[in-house]
Every structure is written in structure tokens, then in C-alpha cells.
Short mmCIF file of C-alpha atoms and ligand atoms in Angstrom, two decimals:
data_model
loop_
_atom_site.label_atom_id
_atom_site.label_comp_id
_atom_site.label_asym_id
_atom_site.label_seq_id
_atom_site.Cartn_x
_atom_site.Cartn_y
_atom_site.Cartn_z
CA MET A 1 111.47 143.63 95.68
CA LYS A 2 110.04 143.43 99.09
CA ASN A 3 111.62 142.00 102.28
CA ILE A 4 109.64 138.87 103.44
CA THR A 5 110.11 136.56 106.49
CA VAL A 6 108.45 133.32 106.47
CA ILE A 7 108.23 131.36 109.66
CA GLY A 8 108.13 127.59 109.28
CA VAL A 9 109.72 125.71 106.32
CA GLY A 10 107.17 122.94 105.98
CA TYR A 11 104.84 122.40 103.04
CA VAL A 12 103.31 125.84 103.11
CA GLY A 13 106.28 128.15 104.52
CA LEU A 14 108.95 126.68 102.30
CA VAL A 15 106.77 126.84 99.02
CA THR A 16 105.66 130.16 99.86
CA GLY A 17 109.07 131.60 100.67
CA ALA A 18 110.81 129.86 97.60
CA CYS A 19 108.02 131.17 95.06
CA PHE A 20 107.88 134.68 96.51
CA ALA A 21 111.54 134.67 96.03
CA ASP A 22 111.31 133.54 92.66
CA LEU A 23 108.78 136.66 91.91
CA GLY A 24 111.89 138.61 92.70
CA ASN A 25 111.48 139.49 96.52
CA ARG A 26 114.18 138.83 99.20
CA VAL A 27 113.11 136.01 101.41
CA VAL A 28 114.40 134.78 104.85
CA ALA A 29 112.89 131.43 106.15
CA ILE A 30 113.25 130.46 109.80
CA ASP A 31 112.37 127.35 111.51
CA ILE A 32 112.98 126.05 115.11
CA ASN A 33 113.73 122.83 113.60
CA GLU A 34 117.63 122.85 113.27
CA MET A 35 118.03 119.91 111.24
CA ARG A 36 115.64 121.17 108.55
CA ILE A 37 117.36 124.46 108.28
CA GLU A 38 120.94 122.80 108.49
CA ASN A 39 119.77 120.51 105.64
CA LEU A 40 118.26 123.41 103.54
CA LYS A 41 121.62 125.32 103.71
CA ARG A 42 123.16 122.11 102.30
CA GLY A 43 120.25 121.88 99.53
CA ILE A 44 118.48 118.86 101.19
CA MET A 45 114.72 119.38 101.34
CA PRO A 46 112.85 118.58 104.13
CA ILE A 47 110.01 117.59 102.40
CA TYR A 48 108.95 115.92 98.74
CA GLU A 49 107.23 118.44 96.68
CA PRO A 50 107.70 118.25 92.70
CA GLY A 51 109.44 121.26 91.29
CA LEU A 52 110.43 122.74 94.78
CA LYS A 53 114.00 121.73 94.76
CA GLU A 54 114.84 123.48 91.65
CA ILE A 55 113.12 126.70 92.81
CA VAL A 56 114.82 126.78 96.19
CA GLU A 57 118.30 126.23 94.52
CA ARG A 58 117.83 129.03 91.82
CA ASN A 59 116.70 131.58 94.60
CA VAL A 60 119.41 130.56 97.16
CA LYS A 61 122.09 130.81 94.27
CA ALA A 62 120.70 134.30 93.33
CA GLU A 63 120.69 135.26 96.95
CA ARG A 64 117.08 136.16 97.24
CA LEU A 65 116.45 132.98 99.80
CA SER A 66 118.04 132.19 102.78
CA PHE A 67 117.48 130.12 105.96
CA THR A 68 118.03 130.55 109.61
CA THR A 69 117.19 129.38 113.05
CA ASP A 70 117.59 133.14 114.46
CA TYR A 71 114.56 135.12 114.95
CA LEU A 72 116.63 138.37 115.28
CA GLU A 73 118.22 137.63 112.05
CA ALA A 74 115.05 136.67 110.31
CA LEU A 75 113.34 139.74 111.01
CA ARG A 76 115.93 142.47 110.77
CA ASP A 77 114.72 143.67 107.57
CA ALA A 78 111.28 142.16 107.47
CA GLU A 79 108.45 144.22 106.10
CA PHE A 80 105.95 141.32 105.84
CA VAL A 81 106.18 138.07 108.12
CA PHE A 82 104.40 135.05 107.01
CA ILE A 83 103.34 132.42 109.70
CA CYS A 84 103.59 129.09 108.26
CA VAL A 85 103.69 126.92 111.39
CA GLY A 86 101.42 123.78 112.05
CA THR A 87 98.17 123.98 113.54
CA PRO A 88 97.79 120.29 114.28
CA GLU A 89 94.67 118.56 115.95
CA GLY A 90 94.26 119.11 119.80
CA VAL A 91 92.17 117.77 122.42
CA ASP A 92 88.61 117.03 121.48
CA GLY A 93 89.43 118.11 117.84
CA GLU A 94 89.98 121.84 118.61
CA ALA A 95 93.00 123.14 116.62
CA ASP A 96 96.30 123.25 118.71
CA LEU A 97 97.77 126.92 118.58
CA LYS A 98 101.03 126.16 120.47
CA TYR A 99 103.11 126.72 117.57
CA VAL A 100 101.30 129.95 116.46
CA ARG A 101 101.70 131.20 120.00
CA MET A 102 105.18 130.33 120.22
CA ALA A 103 105.66 132.15 116.62
CA ALA A 104 103.90 135.37 117.82
CA GLU A 105 105.80 135.41 120.88
CA SER A 106 109.21 135.13 119.14
CA ILE A 107 108.18 137.93 116.49
CA ALA A 108 107.19 140.35 119.14
CA LYS A 109 110.29 139.84 121.47
CA VAL A 110 112.73 140.90 118.63
CA MET A 111 110.54 143.41 116.88
CA ASP A 112 112.23 146.91 116.48
CA HIS A 113 110.36 148.08 113.46
CA GLU A 114 106.94 148.25 111.77
CA MET A 115 105.98 145.23 109.90
CA ILE A 116 102.80 143.38 108.63
CA ILE A 117 102.39 140.11 110.35
CA VAL A 118 100.37 137.78 107.67
CA ASN A 119 98.91 134.50 109.04
CA LYS A 120 98.95 131.55 106.46
CA SER A 121 98.34 128.94 108.81
CA THR A 122 94.71 127.46 109.05
CA VAL A 123 93.62 128.78 112.47
CA PRO A 124 90.10 129.07 114.38
CA VAL A 125 88.23 132.25 113.72
CA GLY A 126 89.53 134.94 116.10
CA THR A 127 93.06 133.75 116.06
CA GLY A 128 94.08 136.98 114.16
CA ASP A 129 92.89 139.13 117.04
CA TRP A 130 94.62 136.84 119.80
CA VAL A 131 97.94 136.94 117.67
CA ALA A 132 97.75 140.53 117.85
CA ASN A 133 97.30 140.60 121.59
CA ILE A 134 100.18 138.06 122.00
CA ILE A 135 102.34 140.51 120.09
CA ARG A 136 101.29 143.66 121.86
CA GLU A 137 101.92 141.82 125.34
CA HIS A 138 105.45 140.46 124.50
CA GLN A 139 106.62 143.77 122.70
CA PRO A 140 109.83 145.24 124.31
CA ARG A 141 108.03 148.78 123.52
CA PRO A 142 105.03 149.69 121.49
CA ILE A 143 105.76 149.30 117.94
CA PRO A 144 102.85 149.42 115.39
CA PHE A 145 102.17 146.43 113.35
CA ALA A 146 99.12 145.02 111.41
CA VAL A 147 97.76 141.33 111.41
CA VAL A 148 96.42 139.92 108.05
CA SER A 149 95.04 136.72 107.44
CA CYS A 150 95.90 135.26 104.22
CA PRO A 151 94.83 131.60 104.21
CA GLU A 152 96.74 129.15 101.97
CA PHE A 153 94.83 127.03 99.30
CA LEU A 154 97.51 124.94 97.90
CA ARG A 155 97.56 121.16 97.71
CA GLU A 156 100.60 118.89 98.49
CA GLY A 157 102.08 117.29 95.37
CA SER A 158 101.00 120.19 93.19
CA ALA A 159 102.17 123.02 95.65
CA VAL A 160 104.36 124.96 93.44
CA ARG A 161 101.88 125.06 90.54
CA ASP A 162 99.16 126.00 92.87
CA PHE A 163 101.19 128.84 94.29
CA PHE A 164 101.49 130.27 90.76
CA ASN A 165 98.15 129.60 89.77
CA PRO A 166 95.86 130.16 92.54
CA ASP A 167 92.05 130.55 91.98
CA ARG A 168 92.09 133.43 94.35
CA THR A 169 93.86 135.15 97.22
CA VAL A 170 91.85 135.98 100.10
CA LEU A 171 92.91 138.52 102.77
CA GLY A 172 91.42 139.65 105.87
CA SER A 173 92.32 142.40 108.17
CA MET A 174 90.73 145.20 110.18
CA ASP A 175 93.81 147.38 108.50
CA ARG A 176 92.75 148.02 105.00
CA GLU A 177 96.00 149.57 104.18
CA ALA A 178 98.10 146.51 105.30
CA ALA A 179 95.40 144.33 103.33
CA ASN A 180 96.16 146.29 100.19
CA LYS A 181 100.01 146.16 100.77
CA VAL A 182 99.72 142.41 100.90
CA ALA A 183 97.52 142.32 97.84
CA GLN A 184 100.41 144.23 95.97
CA LEU A 185 102.40 141.00 96.71
CA HIS A 186 100.10 138.82 95.25
CA LEU A 187 99.55 140.80 92.01
CA PRO A 188 102.05 139.03 89.93
CA LEU A 189 99.86 135.92 90.40
CA ARG A 190 96.88 137.44 88.42
CA ALA A 191 94.04 136.10 90.67
CA PRO A 192 91.37 137.53 91.93
CA ILE A 193 91.75 139.12 95.21
CA VAL A 194 89.16 139.14 98.04
CA ILE A 195 89.68 141.68 100.62
CA THR A 196 87.45 141.02 103.85
CA ASP A 197 87.81 141.10 107.62
CA LEU A 198 90.00 139.09 109.63
CA ARG A 199 87.25 136.56 110.98
CA THR A 200 85.69 136.09 107.75
CA ALA A 201 89.01 135.49 106.06
CA GLU A 202 89.90 132.68 108.79
CA MET A 203 86.21 131.29 108.06
CA ILE A 204 86.71 131.10 104.36
CA LYS A 205 89.55 128.58 104.72
CA TYR A 206 87.48 126.35 107.07
CA ALA A 207 84.45 126.66 104.67
CA SER A 208 86.30 125.85 101.64
CA ASN A 209 88.14 122.77 103.34
CA ALA A 210 84.79 121.58 104.83
CA PHE A 211 82.94 121.98 101.41
CA LEU A 212 85.65 119.89 99.55
CA ALA A 213 85.74 117.20 102.19
CA THR A 214 81.77 117.18 102.12
CA ARG A 215 82.07 116.56 98.26
CA ILE A 216 84.41 113.65 98.88
CA SER A 217 82.07 112.16 101.58
CA PHE A 218 78.92 112.66 99.42
CA ILE A 219 80.44 110.69 96.45
CA ASN A 220 81.63 108.12 98.68
CA GLU A 221 78.27 107.56 100.03
CA ILE A 222 76.78 107.47 96.73
CA ALA A 223 79.57 104.83 95.71
CA ASN A 224 78.34 102.86 98.64
CA ILE A 225 74.66 102.96 97.34
CA CYS A 226 75.96 102.33 93.78
CA GLU A 227 77.55 99.04 95.07
CA ALA A 228 74.46 98.15 96.84
CA LEU A 229 72.25 98.78 93.78
CA GLY A 230 74.47 97.54 90.70
CA ALA A 231 75.46 100.89 89.38
CA ASP A 232 78.93 102.30 88.59
CA VAL A 233 79.91 105.47 90.43
CA LYS A 234 82.66 106.22 87.87
CA GLU A 235 80.18 106.77 85.15
CA VAL A 236 77.60 108.33 87.66
CA VAL A 237 80.20 111.03 88.31
CA GLN A 238 80.70 111.38 84.48
CA GLY A 239 77.13 111.86 84.11
CA MET A 240 76.50 114.09 86.79
CA GLY A 241 79.62 116.42 86.02
CA TYR A 242 78.47 117.55 82.88
CA ASP A 243 75.90 119.66 85.00
CA LYS A 244 78.03 122.93 85.13
CA ARG A 245 76.52 123.44 88.85
CA ILE A 246 78.28 120.24 89.72
CA GLY A 247 81.43 119.57 87.59
CA HIS A 248 83.55 116.33 87.32
CA HIS A 249 86.36 117.68 89.68
CA PHE A 250 86.88 116.31 93.28
CA LEU A 251 84.55 113.63 93.16
CA GLU A 252 86.63 110.80 93.13
CA PRO A 253 85.38 108.15 95.45
CA GLY A 254 87.87 105.87 97.40
CA VAL A 255 89.15 105.22 100.86
CA GLY A 256 88.24 108.60 102.20
CA TYR A 257 90.12 111.83 102.53
CA GLY A 258 93.22 111.81 104.41
CA GLY A 259 96.23 114.15 105.00
CA SER A 260 97.18 116.89 107.50
CA CYS A 261 94.32 119.05 106.77
CA PHE A 262 90.88 117.83 105.87
CA PRO A 263 90.69 115.55 108.78
CA LYS A 264 91.89 118.01 111.29
CA ASP A 265 90.24 121.21 109.73
CA VAL A 266 86.49 119.54 109.58
CA LYS A 267 86.95 118.53 113.22
CA ALA A 268 88.09 121.99 114.15
CA LEU A 269 85.34 123.68 112.33
CA ALA A 270 82.71 121.19 114.04
CA TYR A 271 84.36 122.16 117.52
CA MET A 272 84.15 125.82 116.98
CA ALA A 273 80.39 125.48 115.90
CA GLN A 274 79.59 123.25 118.82
CA VAL A 275 81.45 125.56 121.44
CA HIS A 276 79.33 128.33 120.15
CA GLY A 277 76.21 126.56 120.41
CA THR A 278 75.49 125.47 116.93
CA ASN A 279 74.84 121.93 115.73
CA PRO A 280 76.95 121.06 112.68
CA GLU A 281 75.14 117.68 111.90
CA LEU A 282 76.24 117.80 108.18
CA LEU A 283 80.06 117.96 109.30
CA HIS A 284 79.66 115.09 111.82
CA ALA A 285 78.06 113.04 109.05
CA VAL A 286 80.96 113.90 106.60
CA MET A 287 83.42 112.67 109.40
CA GLY A 288 81.40 109.44 109.96
CA ILE A 289 81.36 108.50 106.25
CA ASN A 290 84.96 109.23 106.09
CA GLN A 291 86.09 106.87 108.86
CA MET A 292 83.39 104.27 107.51
CA GLN A 293 85.13 104.42 103.99
CA ARG A 294 88.41 102.93 105.50
CA LYS A 295 86.66 100.27 107.08
CA GLN A 296 85.06 99.20 103.90
CA ILE A 297 88.17 98.14 102.44
CA VAL A 298 88.73 95.63 105.23
CA ILE A 299 85.50 94.34 105.01
CA LYS A 300 85.84 93.86 101.46
CA LEU A 301 88.83 91.75 102.07
CA GLN A 302 87.09 89.65 104.94
CA ASP A 303 84.32 89.05 102.29
CA LEU A 304 86.86 87.70 99.94
CA LEU A 305 89.52 85.97 102.21
CA GLY A 306 87.58 85.15 105.33
CA ASP A 307 89.45 85.42 108.30
CA LEU A 308 92.43 87.67 107.76
CA SER A 309 94.70 86.36 110.48
CA GLY A 310 97.92 85.22 108.85
CA LYS A 311 96.91 86.35 105.42
CA ILE A 312 99.42 88.64 103.61
CA ILE A 313 97.88 91.84 102.40
CA ALA A 314 99.96 94.13 100.09
CA LEU A 315 99.29 97.83 100.16
CA LEU A 316 100.07 99.46 96.95
CA GLY A 317 100.72 103.31 98.00
CA LEU A 318 101.15 104.47 101.55
CA ALA A 319 101.35 108.20 101.27
CA PHE A 320 97.93 110.09 102.09
CA LYS A 321 97.74 110.86 98.39
CA GLU A 322 99.86 110.68 95.19
CA ASN A 323 102.67 113.01 94.55
CA THR A 324 103.75 113.47 98.04
CA ASP A 325 105.67 111.59 100.76
CA ASP A 326 103.35 112.93 103.53
CA ILE A 327 102.09 109.98 105.48
CA ARG A 328 100.09 112.25 108.12
CA VAL A 329 96.53 110.74 108.40
CA SER A 330 97.05 108.37 105.57
CA PRO A 331 94.05 106.08 104.69
CA ALA A 332 96.55 103.55 103.53
CA LEU A 333 98.06 103.46 106.94
CA GLU A 334 94.68 103.58 108.89
CA ILE A 335 93.93 100.75 106.94
CA ALA A 336 97.36 99.06 107.56
CA GLU A 337 96.70 99.34 111.39
CA MET A 338 93.07 97.77 111.09
CA LEU A 339 94.48 94.74 109.05
CA HIS A 340 97.69 94.45 111.58
CA ASP A 341 95.07 94.43 114.49
CA LEU A 342 93.18 91.51 112.79
CA GLY A 343 96.30 89.45 112.67
CA ALA A 344 97.25 90.15 108.91
CA ILE A 345 100.74 90.43 107.86
CA VAL A 346 100.89 93.75 106.25
CA ARG A 347 103.33 94.32 103.18
CA GLY A 348 103.58 98.03 101.63
CA TYR A 349 105.02 99.82 98.49
CA ASP A 350 105.08 103.51 97.88
CA PRO A 351 107.26 105.61 95.62
CA ALA A 352 107.93 108.67 97.98
CA ALA A 353 106.84 107.71 101.43
CA MET A 354 108.62 104.63 102.56
CA ALA A 355 111.44 106.09 104.88
CA HIS A 356 108.66 107.77 106.89
CA VAL A 357 106.73 104.44 107.03
CA ALA A 358 109.81 102.66 108.15
CA ARG A 359 110.15 104.92 110.98
CA ALA A 360 106.49 105.35 112.11
CA TYR A 361 104.83 101.78 111.10
CA PRO A 362 107.63 99.22 111.68
CA PHE A 363 105.23 96.25 111.30
CA VAL A 364 104.54 97.19 107.70
CA GLN A 365 106.98 95.34 105.56
CA LEU A 366 108.38 97.31 102.84
CA ALA A 367 108.87 95.82 99.24
CA ALA A 368 111.33 97.06 96.74
CA ASP A 369 108.64 97.61 94.04
CA PRO A 370 105.13 96.66 93.23
CA TYR A 371 106.24 93.33 91.77
CA ASP A 372 108.05 92.42 94.97
CA LEU A 373 105.20 93.81 96.99
CA ALA A 374 102.81 91.08 95.20
CA GLN A 375 105.00 88.19 95.93
CA GLY A 376 102.99 85.42 97.62
CA CYS A 377 100.31 87.80 98.91
CA ASP A 378 96.63 86.91 99.37
CA ALA A 379 95.52 90.37 98.02
CA VAL A 380 96.71 93.75 96.82
CA VAL A 381 94.76 96.66 98.02
CA VAL A 382 95.30 99.77 95.74
CA ALA A 383 95.47 102.75 98.49
CA THR A 384 97.03 105.56 96.91
CA PRO A 385 96.60 106.31 93.38
CA TRP A 386 100.18 107.27 92.11
CA ASN A 387 100.31 107.39 88.30
CA GLU A 388 103.07 104.93 88.09
CA PHE A 389 100.73 102.15 89.30
CA LYS A 390 98.32 102.68 86.31
CA ALA A 391 100.49 100.90 83.86
CA LEU A 392 101.78 98.00 85.85
CA ASP A 393 102.38 94.59 84.22
CA MET A 394 99.30 93.10 85.90
CA GLU A 395 99.92 89.67 84.23
CA ARG A 396 103.19 89.70 86.29
CA ILE A 397 101.62 90.95 89.44
CA GLY A 398 98.78 88.23 89.09
CA ALA A 399 101.73 85.66 88.51
CA ALA A 400 103.47 86.73 91.80
CA MET A 401 100.57 86.59 94.07
CA ARG A 402 99.09 83.66 95.89
CA GLN A 403 95.64 84.67 95.35
CA LYS A 404 94.67 86.84 92.70
CA VAL A 405 92.51 89.32 94.63
CA ILE A 406 92.50 93.17 94.11
CA VAL A 407 90.51 95.53 96.32
CA ASP A 408 91.03 98.77 94.47
CA GLY A 409 90.23 101.37 97.02
CA ARG A 410 91.01 104.08 94.31
CA ASN A 411 89.34 102.72 90.97
CA LEU A 412 92.58 102.82 89.43
CA TYR A 413 92.06 99.71 87.17
CA ASP A 414 89.53 98.60 84.65
CA PRO A 415 87.37 95.91 86.37
CA GLU A 416 86.77 94.02 83.15
CA ARG A 417 90.26 93.89 82.27
CA LEU A 418 91.51 92.66 85.54
CA LYS A 419 88.68 90.01 85.59
CA ALA A 420 89.79 88.83 82.05
CA LEU A 421 93.32 88.40 83.55
CA GLY A 422 91.81 86.33 86.12
CA PHE A 423 91.70 88.61 89.20
CA ILE A 424 88.80 88.68 91.61
CA TYR A 425 88.17 92.54 91.77
CA ARG A 426 86.59 94.89 94.06
CA GLY A 427 86.26 98.66 93.40
CA VAL A 428 84.68 101.36 95.28
CA GLY A 429 81.25 102.00 93.73
CA ARG A 430 81.51 99.67 90.92
CA GLY A 431 78.48 97.40 91.43
CA TYR A 432 77.63 96.61 87.86
CA ASN A 433 81.20 96.25 86.47
CA GLY A 434 82.91 95.05 89.47
CA ALA A 435 81.50 92.35 91.52
CA LEU A 436 78.28 92.93 93.31
CA ASN A 437 78.42 92.87 97.17
CA SER A 438 76.80 90.56 99.40
CA HIS A 439 73.34 92.50 99.56
CA ASN A 440 72.81 91.66 95.92
CA GLY A 441 73.58 87.94 96.61
P1 NAD B 501 104.46 121.47 108.25
O1 NAD B 501 104.22 120.78 109.69
O2 NAD B 501 104.79 120.83 107.20
O3 NAD B 501 105.56 122.60 108.63
C1 NAD B 501 105.52 123.48 109.89
C2 NAD B 501 106.80 123.89 110.35
O4 NAD B 501 106.93 125.01 111.15
C3 NAD B 501 107.77 123.09 110.56
O5 NAD B 501 109.02 122.92 110.05
C4 NAD B 501 108.11 123.28 112.23
O6 NAD B 501 109.35 122.93 112.59
C5 NAD B 501 107.80 124.89 112.03
N1 NAD B 501 107.46 125.57 113.34
C6 NAD B 501 106.82 125.24 114.22
N2 NAD B 501 106.83 126.14 115.21
C7 NAD B 501 107.56 127.16 114.88
C8 NAD B 501 108.09 128.43 115.47
N3 NAD B 501 107.64 128.68 116.63
N4 NAD B 501 109.07 129.10 114.65
C9 NAD B 501 109.48 128.56 113.52
N5 NAD B 501 109.06 127.49 112.75
C10 NAD B 501 108.22 126.79 113.65
O7 NAD B 501 103.26 122.21 108.43
P2 NAD B 501 102.32 122.68 106.93
O8 NAD B 501 101.67 121.47 106.16
O9 NAD B 501 103.23 123.47 105.89
O10 NAD B 501 101.09 123.62 107.55
C11 NAD B 501 101.22 124.78 108.14
C12 NAD B 501 99.93 125.43 108.19
O11 NAD B 501 99.28 125.48 106.89
C13 NAD B 501 98.85 124.61 108.82
O12 NAD B 501 98.00 125.33 109.71
C14 NAD B 501 98.00 123.79 107.82
O13 NAD B 501 96.70 123.58 108.17
C15 NAD B 501 98.15 124.98 106.70
N6 NAD B 501 97.83 124.47 105.30
C16 NAD B 501 98.60 123.47 105.01
C17 NAD B 501 98.52 122.97 103.71
C18 NAD B 501 99.27 121.86 103.16
O14 NAD B 501 99.09 121.45 102.07
N7 NAD B 501 100.23 121.11 104.03
C19 NAD B 501 97.74 123.66 102.78
C20 NAD B 501 97.31 124.86 103.10
C21 NAD B 501 97.34 125.07 104.52
C1 UGA B 502 93.67 120.10 100.61
C2 UGA B 502 93.12 121.13 99.83
O1 UGA B 502 92.60 120.58 98.44
C3 UGA B 502 93.62 122.24 99.61
O2 UGA B 502 93.16 123.28 99.02
C4 UGA B 502 94.10 123.04 101.08
O3 UGA B 502 94.83 124.08 100.89
C5 UGA B 502 94.67 121.96 101.92
O4 UGA B 502 94.00 120.62 101.92
C6 UGA B 502 94.98 122.44 103.28
O5 UGA B 502 94.14 123.07 103.89
O6 UGA B 502 95.87 121.74 103.79
P1 UGA B 502 95.43 118.35 100.28
O7 UGA B 502 95.31 117.71 101.75
O8 UGA B 502 97.02 118.52 100.24
O9 UGA B 502 94.96 119.64 99.91
O10 UGA B 502 95.15 117.23 99.25
P2 UGA B 502 93.88 116.98 98.14
O11 UGA B 502 94.26 116.85 96.85
O12 UGA B 502 92.76 117.94 98.59
O13 UGA B 502 93.40 115.64 98.89
C7 UGA B 502 93.03 115.43 100.23
C8 UGA B 502 92.57 113.81 100.45
O14 UGA B 502 91.36 113.88 99.76
C9 UGA B 502 93.53 113.04 99.86
O15 UGA B 502 93.50 111.77 100.78
C10 UGA B 502 92.73 112.72 98.61
O16 UGA B 502 93.30 111.27 98.13
C11 UGA B 502 91.55 112.61 98.88
N1 UGA B 502 90.57 112.91 97.89
C12 UGA B 502 90.63 114.09 97.07
C13 UGA B 502 89.60 112.16 97.40
O17 UGA B 502 89.28 111.00 98.01
N2 UGA B 502 88.72 112.10 96.26
C14 UGA B 502 88.85 113.26 95.52
O18 UGA B 502 88.13 113.54 94.63
C15 UGA B 502 89.71 114.29 96.02
#
């Protein structure tokens, strides 16, 4: 059993804290957001993440997990301090490190014994050294400490499963002994552990996210070519994927990647590259294709419905992906904004994200369920591929609509089946099975 402090109770911090507690450690989680901490003390989760509530409850009950807003209390017995605060997009795409700076200063001010600071936030290369300097500057007296980078690779929606089944653990430090101690914490997870230097570990995180984003933009580009040439991208992926060097995973074309990570991390990597004199051409193309992919949905709607002003467009799914309530950089909501700007009436439904949408996007008219959503609308856009949308009664959906038009931004449905039900269907990259676009006449 180790004493662990986790700073930040968002997607990464709360999952990390609760899961390390579940492995038998004693974890204190701290956040500056008092409401989040108060709610957690009352068993109310700040985020929707499958399986997390049960783990939090179990470990609070076993007195292995507690919550506070007080740094002194949080660090009193800490051996390991995990920084899990946000690193949002700043000016010109540079990562904004203000929360990391605040966390480092707060740690330093109350530090009264040796500890290992483990950074899990996604941070620009060189941030580990910068954090060490901040801590040295703000310590009341010199106390030894080590900084280890331990980038996080979990996905929202499957964060608990990803924590317990990681593909690898990456650790970077100039202090091998400290890195080995952090490695020990991760041994129960039985994943390969890569130990390297601080900067390399920080770079592994950006390179991984940029590569995954590249796969998505690649397949979106192929999908657009498929549409123009009359091929079906789903079958193209199937055929490509059997090549072991390619694989079938992470090649779903759609509305482009969203979320709180890929968009900001690709930008931050491009920014770092440019500032250091290199020309990240591929990263710029990845970002350009991604933005265009949202616009393609609007262009398809215009092809099918003409002027969108006054048209009622229903968005099926609002979160940036399925199984989450997170709407940060949600493609669905970027499409909603474009439609709204064109004078369309935008309706929406999502199984988990509607409370957030109601606060941040008041122009989106929220529906009670997918059938209510379809009522009187001119087109349904499938924007988020929730499982529960797969088995909808499409006859009932069609009967409720004013025009039976579906733009399936996630290729959730079988084009032939929907056409047989009388829908006009447009998927992504389904040139042969779906309707051919205007280039093909
Ligand atoms: P989040 O916004 O969900 O949570 C961050 C939390 O940190 C908030 O609760 C906030 O109040 C708190 N916080 C901010 N400053 C603080 C301070 N000084 N002291 C204490 N608490 C503070 O963020 P997230 O999605 O968990 O992401 C955290 C980091 O992990 C980011 O760098 C992100 O890029 C990275 N990451 C995220 C994911 C993901 O799936 N969300 C996956 C891998 C890596
Ligand atoms: C992503 C990475 O997958 C994680 O490994 C990483 O830890 C995390 O970013 C991070 O650094 O924060 P996440 O953003 O939660 O995780 O979700 P993903 O499942 O990767 O999806 C990202 C976006 O890409 C979503 O909008 C999703 O719909 C889209 N996507 C994903 C596609 O369009 N096609 C795909 O084949 C896969």
C-alpha cells in the first residue's frame, strides 16, 4: 500500500485516483473546484464514465479514497503526487499550462517531506523540467523531490477498462530510482513498462495522439475519395485491415475527430514543431481534413435540402463520442453551430450530454428521445455513434419526419435497408451503396 495524492478530479484524475485505490493504495484526491469535491463527498460524480461511480463508492467506503480542497491535508502523507489537471488550448494552439503551474506552486508551498511528482497531464516537451524549477523556487526550504512523466493513454467512455488494461505504461525521468518506484505502482497492471527520459516520455504522448488523429484524417480522406469514385469505405477498411501492418482498428470515417484531446494535442505538437524551426506539414493536413469533415455534413444537407434556412435538422448524438457526456470540441456541436448560422432550426438528442448542451448551446432544441427528435424534421444527422441508436425503429423515425432524409455521419446504418424503408440516405464514403455525390452525376 502506497500513499498517493491525485491533483484534479476530472476524467484522468478521478479515474487514476479511484483505480489506484482499488489496487489497495491509500489515495487522497484534491481539486480547486469546491463544488466537485463537495459532490464527490456526497457520492455525486463530476463526470459520466461507465463503471467509475461503483469504484469510487467502494473505495470511499473502504477508507482508501478521500477528497479534499486543502493542499496541506492532501500532501501530508504523500509519497507519490499525480498531477492530472487540464492543459487546454491556449493562444495560437500552444498548450496553456496555467493549471500545471498552479498545481506545482501549490505542491511546493506545503511540501515538508520528500515525494515523487508524477505528471499525467499532457504537456509540451520540456514541461517536466519547468515543473521541477517551479517547485524549487516555491519550496519553503530545499527538500529533495523527483519529477516523473507518466503520460495517460485512457479514452473517455472506457477509461476504467483502459486504466486496468493499458497497452503500456510510459515513464520518463532523469531520476531512474524514482521512475522505478513509479513502475512498481504499475506492476499490478501487467503491461509493458517503457522507462525513458522526461522529454522523450512527453513526446511519446504527443506522437501517439498525433498518429491516431492521422489515422482518422487518412481514412476520412479515403472516404471522400470513395464517395467521388463510387466505392464503399467500410469494405475498403475491411479489406485493408487484414494486413497486420494496418489492422481494422481506429479507422472509422465520420465527422472528424473531436474531444478535449486530439484537437488540442495535434495543434500543440504543430505549434512546438514550428517554434523549434521544423515544418509539420502532415500535422497541418491532418487538422485541415478534420475541419473539412464537419463541413461535408452541412454540404450534404444542402445538396439534399437546398437552402437550410428554416429547415429543421435533428442531431442524433451531441457528445464528442459515444459513452461520454463530454461535449468539449464535439463535432456534433460544431455542425450544430454551422447549421444555426445558416438559419436552420437545430434539434438534438443525446443519452448523456444534454445537461451540458442546455447550458452551453441554448439554441439547440433538446428532445426527450430519438422519436421525439425526429418529429417534423427535414433531416436526421447521425453525429455520435451511441449503441442505443443502432436498434431504433427506423420506420417509426421515418413516419415522424417531415422529409425522410438521413445524413449518417457515423455510418451507423445499413444504406440498403434505409433506402428500402423509403429514406434518402447519405453516409460517409459510401459511394456505391449510398447515393453517389454530385461529382458522379
Ligand atoms: P478535466 O478538465 O476533466 O479535469 C481537470 C481537473 O483539474 C478539474 O476538475 C479542475 O478543477 C482541476 N484543477 C485545475 N487546476 C487545479 C489545481 N491547481 N489544483 C487542483 N485541481 C485543479 O481534465 P482531463 O480531461 O482529466 O485532462 C487532464 C489532463 O490529462 C489533460 O492534460 C489532458 O490532455 C490529459 N488527458 C486526458 C484524457 C481524457 O480522456 N480526458 C486522456 C489522456 C490524457
Ligand atoms: C484519445 C485517445 O484515444 C487516448 O488514447 C488518449 O489518452 C486521449 O485521447 C487523450 O489524450 O486524452 P478520447 O479523446 O477519449 O481518447 O477518445 P477516442 O476514442 O480516441 O476518440 C477521439 C475522437 O476520434 C472522437 O471524436 C471519435 O469519435 C473519433 N474517432 C475515433 C473517429 O472518428 N474514428 C475512429 O476510428 C476513432
